[in-house]
Short mmCIF file of C-alpha atoms and ligand atoms in Angstrom, two decimals:
data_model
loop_
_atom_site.label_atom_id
_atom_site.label_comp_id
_atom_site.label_asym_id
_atom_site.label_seq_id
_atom_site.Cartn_x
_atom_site.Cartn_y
_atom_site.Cartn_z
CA UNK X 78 -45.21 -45.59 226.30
CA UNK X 79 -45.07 -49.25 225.25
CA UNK X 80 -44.23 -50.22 222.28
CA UNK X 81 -45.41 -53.53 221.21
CA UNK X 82 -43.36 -54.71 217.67
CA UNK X 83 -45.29 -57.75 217.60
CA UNK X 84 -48.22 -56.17 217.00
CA UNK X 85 -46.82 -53.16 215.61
CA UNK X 86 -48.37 -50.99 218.19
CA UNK X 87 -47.58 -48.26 219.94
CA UNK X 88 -49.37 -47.76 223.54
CA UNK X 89 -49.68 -44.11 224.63
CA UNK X 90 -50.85 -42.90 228.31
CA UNK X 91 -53.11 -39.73 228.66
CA UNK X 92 -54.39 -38.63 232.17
CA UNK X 93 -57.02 -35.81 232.24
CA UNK X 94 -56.16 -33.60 235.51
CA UNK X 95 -57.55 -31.23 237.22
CA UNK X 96 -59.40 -30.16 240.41
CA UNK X 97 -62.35 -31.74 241.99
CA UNK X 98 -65.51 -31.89 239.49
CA UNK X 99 -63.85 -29.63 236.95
CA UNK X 100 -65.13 -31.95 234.12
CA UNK X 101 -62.58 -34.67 233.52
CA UNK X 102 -64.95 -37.94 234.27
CA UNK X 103 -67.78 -35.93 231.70
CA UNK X 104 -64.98 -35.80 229.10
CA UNK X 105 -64.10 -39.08 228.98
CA UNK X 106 -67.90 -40.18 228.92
CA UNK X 107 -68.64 -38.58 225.86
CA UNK X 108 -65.07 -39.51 224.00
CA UNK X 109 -66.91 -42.91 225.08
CA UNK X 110 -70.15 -42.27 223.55
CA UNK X 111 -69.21 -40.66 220.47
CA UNK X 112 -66.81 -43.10 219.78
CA UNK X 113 -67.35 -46.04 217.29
CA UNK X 114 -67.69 -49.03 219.08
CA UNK X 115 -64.92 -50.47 217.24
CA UNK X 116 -62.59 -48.42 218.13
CA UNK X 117 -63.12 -47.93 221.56
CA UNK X 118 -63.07 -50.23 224.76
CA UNK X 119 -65.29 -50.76 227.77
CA UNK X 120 -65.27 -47.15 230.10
CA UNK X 121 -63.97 -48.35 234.04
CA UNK X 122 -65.08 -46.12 236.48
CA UNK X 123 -63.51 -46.25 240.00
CA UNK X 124 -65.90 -43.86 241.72
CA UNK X 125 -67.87 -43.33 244.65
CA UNK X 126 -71.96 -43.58 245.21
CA UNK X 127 -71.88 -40.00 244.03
CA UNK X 128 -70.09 -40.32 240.76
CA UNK X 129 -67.03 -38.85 242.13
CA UNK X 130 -63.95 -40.20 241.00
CA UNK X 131 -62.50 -42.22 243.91
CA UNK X 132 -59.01 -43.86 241.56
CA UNK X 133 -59.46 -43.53 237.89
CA UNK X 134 -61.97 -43.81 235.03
CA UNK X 135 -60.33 -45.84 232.00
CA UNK X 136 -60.56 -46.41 228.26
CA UNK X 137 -58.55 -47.72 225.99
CA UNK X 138 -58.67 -46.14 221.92
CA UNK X 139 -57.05 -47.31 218.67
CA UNK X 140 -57.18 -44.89 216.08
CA UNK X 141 -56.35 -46.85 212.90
CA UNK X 142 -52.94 -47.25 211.57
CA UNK X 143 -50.50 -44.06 210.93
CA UNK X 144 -47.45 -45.62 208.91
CA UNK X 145 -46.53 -48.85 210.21
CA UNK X 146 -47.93 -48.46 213.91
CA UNK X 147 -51.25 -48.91 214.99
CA UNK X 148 -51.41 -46.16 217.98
CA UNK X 149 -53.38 -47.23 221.13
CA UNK X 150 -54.17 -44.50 223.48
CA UNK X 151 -55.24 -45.22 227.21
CA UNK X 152 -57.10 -42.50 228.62
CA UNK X 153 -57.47 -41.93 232.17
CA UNK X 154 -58.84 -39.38 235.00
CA UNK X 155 -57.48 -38.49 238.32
CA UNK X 156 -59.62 -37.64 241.32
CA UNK X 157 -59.30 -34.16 241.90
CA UNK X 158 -60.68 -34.17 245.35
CA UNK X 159 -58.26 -32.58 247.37
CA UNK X 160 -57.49 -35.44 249.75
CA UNK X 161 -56.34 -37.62 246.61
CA UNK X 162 -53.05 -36.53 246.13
CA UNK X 163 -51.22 -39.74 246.13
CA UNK X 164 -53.88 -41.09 244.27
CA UNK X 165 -53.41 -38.27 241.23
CA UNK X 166 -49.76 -38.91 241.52
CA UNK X 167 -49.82 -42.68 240.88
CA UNK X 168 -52.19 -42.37 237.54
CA UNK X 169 -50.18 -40.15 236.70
CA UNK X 170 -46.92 -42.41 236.37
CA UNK X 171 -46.34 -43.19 232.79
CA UNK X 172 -47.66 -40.53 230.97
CA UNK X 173 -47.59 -39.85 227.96
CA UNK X 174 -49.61 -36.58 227.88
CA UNK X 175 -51.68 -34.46 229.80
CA UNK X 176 -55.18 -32.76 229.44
CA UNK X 177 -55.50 -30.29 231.78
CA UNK X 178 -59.48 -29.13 232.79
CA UNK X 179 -59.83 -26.09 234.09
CA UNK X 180 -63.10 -25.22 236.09
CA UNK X 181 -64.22 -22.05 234.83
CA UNK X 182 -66.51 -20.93 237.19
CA UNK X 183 -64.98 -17.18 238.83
CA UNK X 184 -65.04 -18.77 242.03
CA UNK X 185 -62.72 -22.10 241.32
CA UNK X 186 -59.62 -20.32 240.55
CA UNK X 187 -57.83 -21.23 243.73
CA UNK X 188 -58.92 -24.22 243.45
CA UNK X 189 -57.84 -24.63 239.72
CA UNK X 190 -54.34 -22.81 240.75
CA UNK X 191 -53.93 -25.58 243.34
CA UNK X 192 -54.65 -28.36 240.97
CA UNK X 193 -52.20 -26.67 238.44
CA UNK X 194 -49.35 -26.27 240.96
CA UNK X 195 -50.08 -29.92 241.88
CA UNK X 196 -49.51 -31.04 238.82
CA UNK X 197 -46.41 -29.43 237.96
CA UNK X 198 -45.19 -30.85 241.04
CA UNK X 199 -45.98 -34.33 240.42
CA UNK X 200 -44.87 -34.06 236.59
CA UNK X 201 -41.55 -32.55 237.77
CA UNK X 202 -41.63 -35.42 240.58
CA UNK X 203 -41.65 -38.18 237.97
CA UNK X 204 -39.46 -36.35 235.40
CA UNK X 205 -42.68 -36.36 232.98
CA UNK X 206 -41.80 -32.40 233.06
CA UNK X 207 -41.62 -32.33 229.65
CA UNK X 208 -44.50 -34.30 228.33
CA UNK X 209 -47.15 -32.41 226.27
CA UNK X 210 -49.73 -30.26 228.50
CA UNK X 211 -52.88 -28.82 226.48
CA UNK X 212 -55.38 -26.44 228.80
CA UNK X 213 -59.37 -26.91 228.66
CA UNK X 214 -61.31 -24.33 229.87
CA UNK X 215 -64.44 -26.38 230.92
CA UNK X 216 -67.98 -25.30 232.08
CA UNK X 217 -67.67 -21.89 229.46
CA UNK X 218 -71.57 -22.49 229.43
CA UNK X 219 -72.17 -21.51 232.54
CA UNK X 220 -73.24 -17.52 233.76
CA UNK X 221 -70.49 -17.67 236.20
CA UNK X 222 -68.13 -18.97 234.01
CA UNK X 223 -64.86 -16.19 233.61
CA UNK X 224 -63.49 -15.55 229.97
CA UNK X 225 -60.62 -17.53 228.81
CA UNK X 226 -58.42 -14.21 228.28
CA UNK X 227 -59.07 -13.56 231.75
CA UNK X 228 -58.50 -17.02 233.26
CA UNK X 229 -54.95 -17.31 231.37
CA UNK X 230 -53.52 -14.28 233.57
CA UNK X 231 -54.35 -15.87 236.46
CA UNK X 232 -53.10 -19.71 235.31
CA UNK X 233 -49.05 -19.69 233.64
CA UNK X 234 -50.45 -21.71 230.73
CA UNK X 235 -47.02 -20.62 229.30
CA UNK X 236 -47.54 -22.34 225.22
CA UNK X 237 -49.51 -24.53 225.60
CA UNK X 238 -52.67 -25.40 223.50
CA UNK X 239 -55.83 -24.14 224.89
CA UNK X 240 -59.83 -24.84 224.08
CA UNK X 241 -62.85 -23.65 225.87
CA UNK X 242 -65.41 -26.13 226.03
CA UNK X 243 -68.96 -27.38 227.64
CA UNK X 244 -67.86 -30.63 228.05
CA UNK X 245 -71.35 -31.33 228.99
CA UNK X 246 -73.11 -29.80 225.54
CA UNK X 247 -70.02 -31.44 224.15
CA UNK X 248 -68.07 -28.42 223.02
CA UNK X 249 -64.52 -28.55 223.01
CA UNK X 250 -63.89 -31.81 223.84
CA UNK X 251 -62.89 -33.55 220.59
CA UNK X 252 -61.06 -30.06 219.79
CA UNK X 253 -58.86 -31.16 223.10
CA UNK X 254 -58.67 -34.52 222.51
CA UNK X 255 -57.17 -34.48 219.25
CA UNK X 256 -54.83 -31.31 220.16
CA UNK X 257 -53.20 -33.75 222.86
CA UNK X 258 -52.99 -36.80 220.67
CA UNK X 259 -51.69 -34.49 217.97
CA UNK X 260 -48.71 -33.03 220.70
CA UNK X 261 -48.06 -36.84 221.70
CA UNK X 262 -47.50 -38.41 218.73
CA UNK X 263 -45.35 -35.21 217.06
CA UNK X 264 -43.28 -35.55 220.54
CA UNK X 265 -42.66 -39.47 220.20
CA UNK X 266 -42.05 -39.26 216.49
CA UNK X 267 -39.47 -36.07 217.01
CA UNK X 268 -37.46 -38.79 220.11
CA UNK X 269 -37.62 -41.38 217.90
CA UNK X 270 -36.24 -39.17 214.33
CA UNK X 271 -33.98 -37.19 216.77
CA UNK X 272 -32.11 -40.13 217.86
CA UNK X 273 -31.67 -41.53 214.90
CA UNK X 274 -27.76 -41.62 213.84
CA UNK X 275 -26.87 -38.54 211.61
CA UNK T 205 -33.02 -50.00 218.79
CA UNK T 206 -33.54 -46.43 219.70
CA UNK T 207 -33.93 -44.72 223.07
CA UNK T 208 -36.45 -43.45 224.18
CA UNK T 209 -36.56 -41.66 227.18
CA UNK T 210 -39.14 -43.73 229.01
CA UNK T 211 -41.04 -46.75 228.70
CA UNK T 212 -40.40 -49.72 227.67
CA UNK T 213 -39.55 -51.08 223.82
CA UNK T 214 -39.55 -54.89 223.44
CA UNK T 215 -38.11 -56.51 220.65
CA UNK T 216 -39.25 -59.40 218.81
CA UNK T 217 -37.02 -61.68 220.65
CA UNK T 218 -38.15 -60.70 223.80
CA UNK T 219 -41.64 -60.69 223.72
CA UNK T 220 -40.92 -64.60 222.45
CA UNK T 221 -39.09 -65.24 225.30
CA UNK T 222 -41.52 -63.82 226.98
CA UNK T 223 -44.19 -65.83 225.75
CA UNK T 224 -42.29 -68.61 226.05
CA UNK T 225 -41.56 -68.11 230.64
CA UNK T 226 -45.42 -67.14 230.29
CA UNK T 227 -46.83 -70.58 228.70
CA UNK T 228 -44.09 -72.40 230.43
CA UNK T 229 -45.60 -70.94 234.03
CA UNK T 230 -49.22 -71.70 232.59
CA UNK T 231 -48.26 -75.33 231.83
CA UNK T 232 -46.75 -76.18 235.05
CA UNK T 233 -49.09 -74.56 237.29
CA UNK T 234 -52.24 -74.73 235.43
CA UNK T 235 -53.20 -71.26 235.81
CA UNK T 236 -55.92 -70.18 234.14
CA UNK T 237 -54.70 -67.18 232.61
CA UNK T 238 -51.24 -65.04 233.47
CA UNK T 239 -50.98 -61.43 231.68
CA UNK T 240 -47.92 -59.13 232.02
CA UNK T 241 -48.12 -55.43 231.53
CA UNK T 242 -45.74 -52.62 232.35
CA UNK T 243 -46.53 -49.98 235.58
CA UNK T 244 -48.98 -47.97 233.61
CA UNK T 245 -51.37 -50.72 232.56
CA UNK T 246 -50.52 -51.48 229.49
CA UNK T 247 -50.72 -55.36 228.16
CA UNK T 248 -47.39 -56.77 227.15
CA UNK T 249 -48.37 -60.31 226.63
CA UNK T 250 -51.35 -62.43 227.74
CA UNK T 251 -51.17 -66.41 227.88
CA UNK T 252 -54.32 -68.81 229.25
CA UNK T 253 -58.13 -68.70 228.72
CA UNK T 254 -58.97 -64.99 228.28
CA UNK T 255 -61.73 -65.20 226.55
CA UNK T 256 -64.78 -63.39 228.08
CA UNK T 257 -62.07 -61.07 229.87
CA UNK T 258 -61.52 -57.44 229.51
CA UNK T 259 -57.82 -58.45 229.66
CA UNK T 260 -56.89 -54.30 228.93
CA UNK T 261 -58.69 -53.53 231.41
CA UNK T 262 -57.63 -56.00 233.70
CA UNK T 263 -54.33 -55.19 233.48
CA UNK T 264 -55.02 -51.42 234.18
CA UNK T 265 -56.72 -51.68 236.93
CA UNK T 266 -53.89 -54.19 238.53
CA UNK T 267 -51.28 -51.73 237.45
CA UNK T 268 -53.33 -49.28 239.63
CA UNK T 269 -53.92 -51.64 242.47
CA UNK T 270 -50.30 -52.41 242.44
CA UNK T 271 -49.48 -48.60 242.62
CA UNK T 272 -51.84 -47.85 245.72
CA UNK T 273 -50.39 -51.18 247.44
CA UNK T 274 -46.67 -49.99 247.16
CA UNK T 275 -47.69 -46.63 248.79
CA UNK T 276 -49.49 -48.04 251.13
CA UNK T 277 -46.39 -50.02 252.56
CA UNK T 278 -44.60 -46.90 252.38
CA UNK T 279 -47.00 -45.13 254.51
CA UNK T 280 -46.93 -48.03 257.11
CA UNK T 281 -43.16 -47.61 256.92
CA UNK T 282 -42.32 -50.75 255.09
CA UNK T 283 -38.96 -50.67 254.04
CA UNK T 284 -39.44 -53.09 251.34
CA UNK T 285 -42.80 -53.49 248.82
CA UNK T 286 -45.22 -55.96 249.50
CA UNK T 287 -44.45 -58.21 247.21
CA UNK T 288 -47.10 -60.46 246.18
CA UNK T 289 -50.90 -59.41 246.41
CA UNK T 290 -53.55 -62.11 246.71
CA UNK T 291 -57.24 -61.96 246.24
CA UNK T 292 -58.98 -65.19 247.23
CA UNK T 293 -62.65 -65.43 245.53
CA UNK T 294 -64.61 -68.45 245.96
CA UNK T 295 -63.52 -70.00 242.82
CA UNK T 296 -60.32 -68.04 241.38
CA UNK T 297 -57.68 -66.23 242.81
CA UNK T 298 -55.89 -63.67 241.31
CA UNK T 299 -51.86 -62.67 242.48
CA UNK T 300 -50.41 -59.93 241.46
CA UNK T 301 -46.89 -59.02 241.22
CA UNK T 302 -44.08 -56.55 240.87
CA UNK T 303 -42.03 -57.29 237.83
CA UNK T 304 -39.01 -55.24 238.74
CA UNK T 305 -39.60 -51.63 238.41
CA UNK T 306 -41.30 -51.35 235.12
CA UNK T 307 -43.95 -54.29 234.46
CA UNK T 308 -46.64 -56.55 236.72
CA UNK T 309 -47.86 -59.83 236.54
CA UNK T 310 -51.18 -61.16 236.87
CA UNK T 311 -52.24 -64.65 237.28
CA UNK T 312 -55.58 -66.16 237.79
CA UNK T 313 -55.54 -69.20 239.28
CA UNK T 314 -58.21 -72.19 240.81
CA UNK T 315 -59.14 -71.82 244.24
CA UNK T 316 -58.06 -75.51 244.37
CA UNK T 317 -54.35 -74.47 243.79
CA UNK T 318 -51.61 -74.65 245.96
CA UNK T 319 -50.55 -71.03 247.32
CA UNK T 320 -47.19 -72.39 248.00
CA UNK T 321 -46.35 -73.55 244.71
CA UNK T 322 -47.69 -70.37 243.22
CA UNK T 323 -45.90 -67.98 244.71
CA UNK T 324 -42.73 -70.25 243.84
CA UNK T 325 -43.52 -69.71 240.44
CA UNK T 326 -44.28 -66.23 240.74
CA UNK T 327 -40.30 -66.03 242.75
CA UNK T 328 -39.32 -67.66 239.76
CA UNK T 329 -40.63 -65.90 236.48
CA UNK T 330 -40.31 -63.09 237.93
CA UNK T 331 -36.31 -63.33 237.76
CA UNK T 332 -36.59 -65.20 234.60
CA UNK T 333 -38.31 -62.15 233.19
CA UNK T 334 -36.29 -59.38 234.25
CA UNK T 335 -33.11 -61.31 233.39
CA UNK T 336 -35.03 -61.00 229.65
CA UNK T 337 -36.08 -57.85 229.76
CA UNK T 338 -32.59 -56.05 230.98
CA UNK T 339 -30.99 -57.90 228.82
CA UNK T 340 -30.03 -55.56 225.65
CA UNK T 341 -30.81 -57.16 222.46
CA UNK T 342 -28.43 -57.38 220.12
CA UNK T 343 -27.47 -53.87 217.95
CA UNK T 344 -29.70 -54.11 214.68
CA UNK T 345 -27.47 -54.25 211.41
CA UNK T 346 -29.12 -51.08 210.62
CA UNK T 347 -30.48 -48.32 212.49
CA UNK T 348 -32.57 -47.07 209.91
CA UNK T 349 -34.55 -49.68 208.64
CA UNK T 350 -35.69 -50.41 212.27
CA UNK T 351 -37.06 -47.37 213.09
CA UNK T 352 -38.81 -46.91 209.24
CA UNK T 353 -42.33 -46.36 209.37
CA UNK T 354 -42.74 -45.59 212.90
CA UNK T 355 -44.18 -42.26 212.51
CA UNK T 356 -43.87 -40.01 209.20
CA UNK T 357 -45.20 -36.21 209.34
CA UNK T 358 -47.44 -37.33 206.95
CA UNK T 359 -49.18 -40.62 208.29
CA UNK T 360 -49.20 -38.03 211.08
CA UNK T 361 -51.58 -35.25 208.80
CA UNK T 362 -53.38 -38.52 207.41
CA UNK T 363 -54.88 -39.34 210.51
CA UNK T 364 -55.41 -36.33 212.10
CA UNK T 365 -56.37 -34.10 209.00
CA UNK T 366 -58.77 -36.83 207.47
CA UNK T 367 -59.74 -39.78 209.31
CA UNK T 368 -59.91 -38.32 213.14
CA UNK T 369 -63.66 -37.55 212.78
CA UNK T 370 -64.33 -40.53 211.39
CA UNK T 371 -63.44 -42.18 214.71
CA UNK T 372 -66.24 -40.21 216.52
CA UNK T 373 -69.38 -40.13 214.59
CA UNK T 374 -71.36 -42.29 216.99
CA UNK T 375 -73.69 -40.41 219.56
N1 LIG A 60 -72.55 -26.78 233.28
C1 LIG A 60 -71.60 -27.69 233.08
N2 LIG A 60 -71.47 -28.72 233.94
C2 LIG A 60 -70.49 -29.62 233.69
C3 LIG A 60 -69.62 -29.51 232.58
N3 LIG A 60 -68.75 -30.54 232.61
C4 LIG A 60 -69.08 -31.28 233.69
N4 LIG A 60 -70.12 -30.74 234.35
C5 LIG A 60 -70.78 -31.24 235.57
O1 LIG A 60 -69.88 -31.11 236.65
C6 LIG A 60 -70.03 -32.19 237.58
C7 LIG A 60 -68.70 -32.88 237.82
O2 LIG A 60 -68.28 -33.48 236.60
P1 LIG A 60 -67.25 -34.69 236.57
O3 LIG A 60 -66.93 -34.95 235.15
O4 LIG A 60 -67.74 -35.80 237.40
O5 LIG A 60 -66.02 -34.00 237.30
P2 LIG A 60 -64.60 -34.64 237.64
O6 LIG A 60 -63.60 -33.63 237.20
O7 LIG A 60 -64.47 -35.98 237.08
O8 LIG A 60 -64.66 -34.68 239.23
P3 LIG A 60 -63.81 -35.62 240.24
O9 LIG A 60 -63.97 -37.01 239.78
O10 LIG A 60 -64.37 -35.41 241.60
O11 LIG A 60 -62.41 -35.13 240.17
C8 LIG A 60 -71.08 -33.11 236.97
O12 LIG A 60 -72.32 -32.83 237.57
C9 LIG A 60 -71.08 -32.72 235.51
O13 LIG A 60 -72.34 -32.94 234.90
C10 LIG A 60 -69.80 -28.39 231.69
O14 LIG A 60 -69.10 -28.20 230.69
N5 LIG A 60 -70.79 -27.51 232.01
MG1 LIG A 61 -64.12 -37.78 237.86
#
């Protein structure tokens, strides 16, 4: 978080994480799209000749003023290839809030456990441990896809917010997005009125 | 000022000091632009000709670049960071730079300029700047007014209740 008092703004980091072609890069692609143009920047993709994410993708949001402060989100993606670690760890310095995709598909689970414990590693790594986590269940339109209900006794989602979505059809995605910039801002506006002198 | 538990807050004195090293640096060197950010990307200030340039983007992708760089001298065993990244086009260069712990710099510069006397500057504002930014500011004569208006529950309903799906109508 940066907070700019020039320009009255408040900068707020959000990394989508998850494992390797869970969804994250299709998120942010249609946040892009269905975004007004004057509200959103230019998308940066870091990827490789097969659209796999090889650093980050990248775009920048301002949602209009709430009270004095004109919140500006930065939204990025980690690559969730295995092999990325570091890589995942770096973008993921700074945040402000997570969005965690979940591949749905029966046989991802390890994969998705992996990614989980990963990230609770590198959150607890750069004492981000308690920044706001919300849970997408990606790829629900898909035969092989398992049930949410199912999926959460496998994954310790513990409380946190989840959605089912086709990021691809576009289902779910806004529903996520706004449930993580809804935790974010609640969390820096309870800091900011809970240090405030009694 | 209040506390938060990370990032950065800069007050209005500070980001005019900051201005200040910034156009000071862009005068005497003739860079062509020079942005600061802090370690996740995020613009703090931006002096020069940026016009034409995704300067947001810029800045998040150096943060980035930065990021891989420093772990890359850790996995070569450097005990210290690299501390000043060049990339030499065939008209501009651009440095980058550690700012301490929590901000980068990012100059573009003429090919035609001196290395030497850039990375001198670079040594230099880069002190100059931390010695603003860890300096506290003075206490504000009251707490309360200084944080008013930040964020109220119900700015907070406002824009999520009624004006979030106005954001995304495009397709
Ligand atoms: N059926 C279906 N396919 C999806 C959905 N979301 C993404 N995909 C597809 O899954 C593939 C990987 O999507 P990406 O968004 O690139 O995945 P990623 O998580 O960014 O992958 P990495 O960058 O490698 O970590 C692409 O072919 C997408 O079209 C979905 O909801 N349903
Ligand atoms: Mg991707």
């Amino acid at each position: 978080m940066f907070i700019n008092r020039r320009l009255r703004q408040l900068n707020l980091k959000i990394v989508y994480y998850g494992p390797a072609m869970s969804g994250k890069t299709t998120n942010l692609i249609l946040i892009h799209k269905r975004a007004n143009p004057d509200v959103r920047g230019e998308l940066v993709s870091l990827k490789t000749n097969e659209d796999r994410t090889i650093f980050f993708d990248y775009m920048q949001m301002e949602l209009g003023k709430i009270g004095g402060l004109t919140p500006n989100f930065h939204l990025y993606t980690v690559p969730g290839q295995v092999y990325y670690a570091a890589t995942r760890k770096l973008v993921l310095r700074g945040a402000d809030g997570v969005v965690f995709v979940v591949d749905s598909q029966a046989g991802r689970l390890k994969d998705n456990l992996e990614s989980w414990d990963n990230m609770k590693r590198h959150l607890h790594e750069l004492g981000l441990e308690n920044i706001p986590v919300v849970v997408q269940f990606n790829k629900q339109d898909l035969p092989g896809a398992a049930p949410v209900p199912m999926l959460r006794q496998f994954i310790d989602v513990g409380d946190y917010p989840l959605f089912a979505a086709s990021a691809i059809q576009g289902v779910g995605v806004f529903d996520t997005l706004k449930a993580v910039i809804t935790s974010v801002l609640t969390q820096v506006s309870n800091q900011v009125v809970s240090k405030r002198p009694a | 000022m209040f506390d938060l538990p990370a990032g950065l807050d800069l007050s209005m004195e500070q980001l005019d000091q900051i201005d200040r090293c910034l156009d000071e640096m862009l005068w005497e060197t003739e860079a062509h632009c020079i942005l600061l950010a802090d370690i996740s990307g995020q613009l703090i200030s931006e002096k020069g000709t940026t016009q034409g340039m995704n300067t947001a983007v810029l800045s998040a992708l150096a943060a980035g670049e930065l990021a891989a760089t420093n772990e890359l001298a850790r996995l070569v065993g450097e005990p210290a960071r690299f501390k000043l990244l060049l990339h030499e086009g065939e008209r501009q260069g651009v440095y980058l730079s550690d700012v301490g712990e929590e901000m980068i710099l990012v100059a573009v510069f003429d090919i035609s300029t001196a290395i030497g006397m850039v990375r001198l500057y670079i040594r230099k504002i880069v002190k100059d700047l931390l010695a603003i930014t860890q300096t506290p500011p003075p206490p504000k004569p009251s707490k309360q007014n200084h944080n008013d208006g930040l964020l109220s529950t119900d700015d907070l309903d406002d824009l999520l209740s009624t004006r979030f799906d106005a954001f995304f109508n495009g397709e």
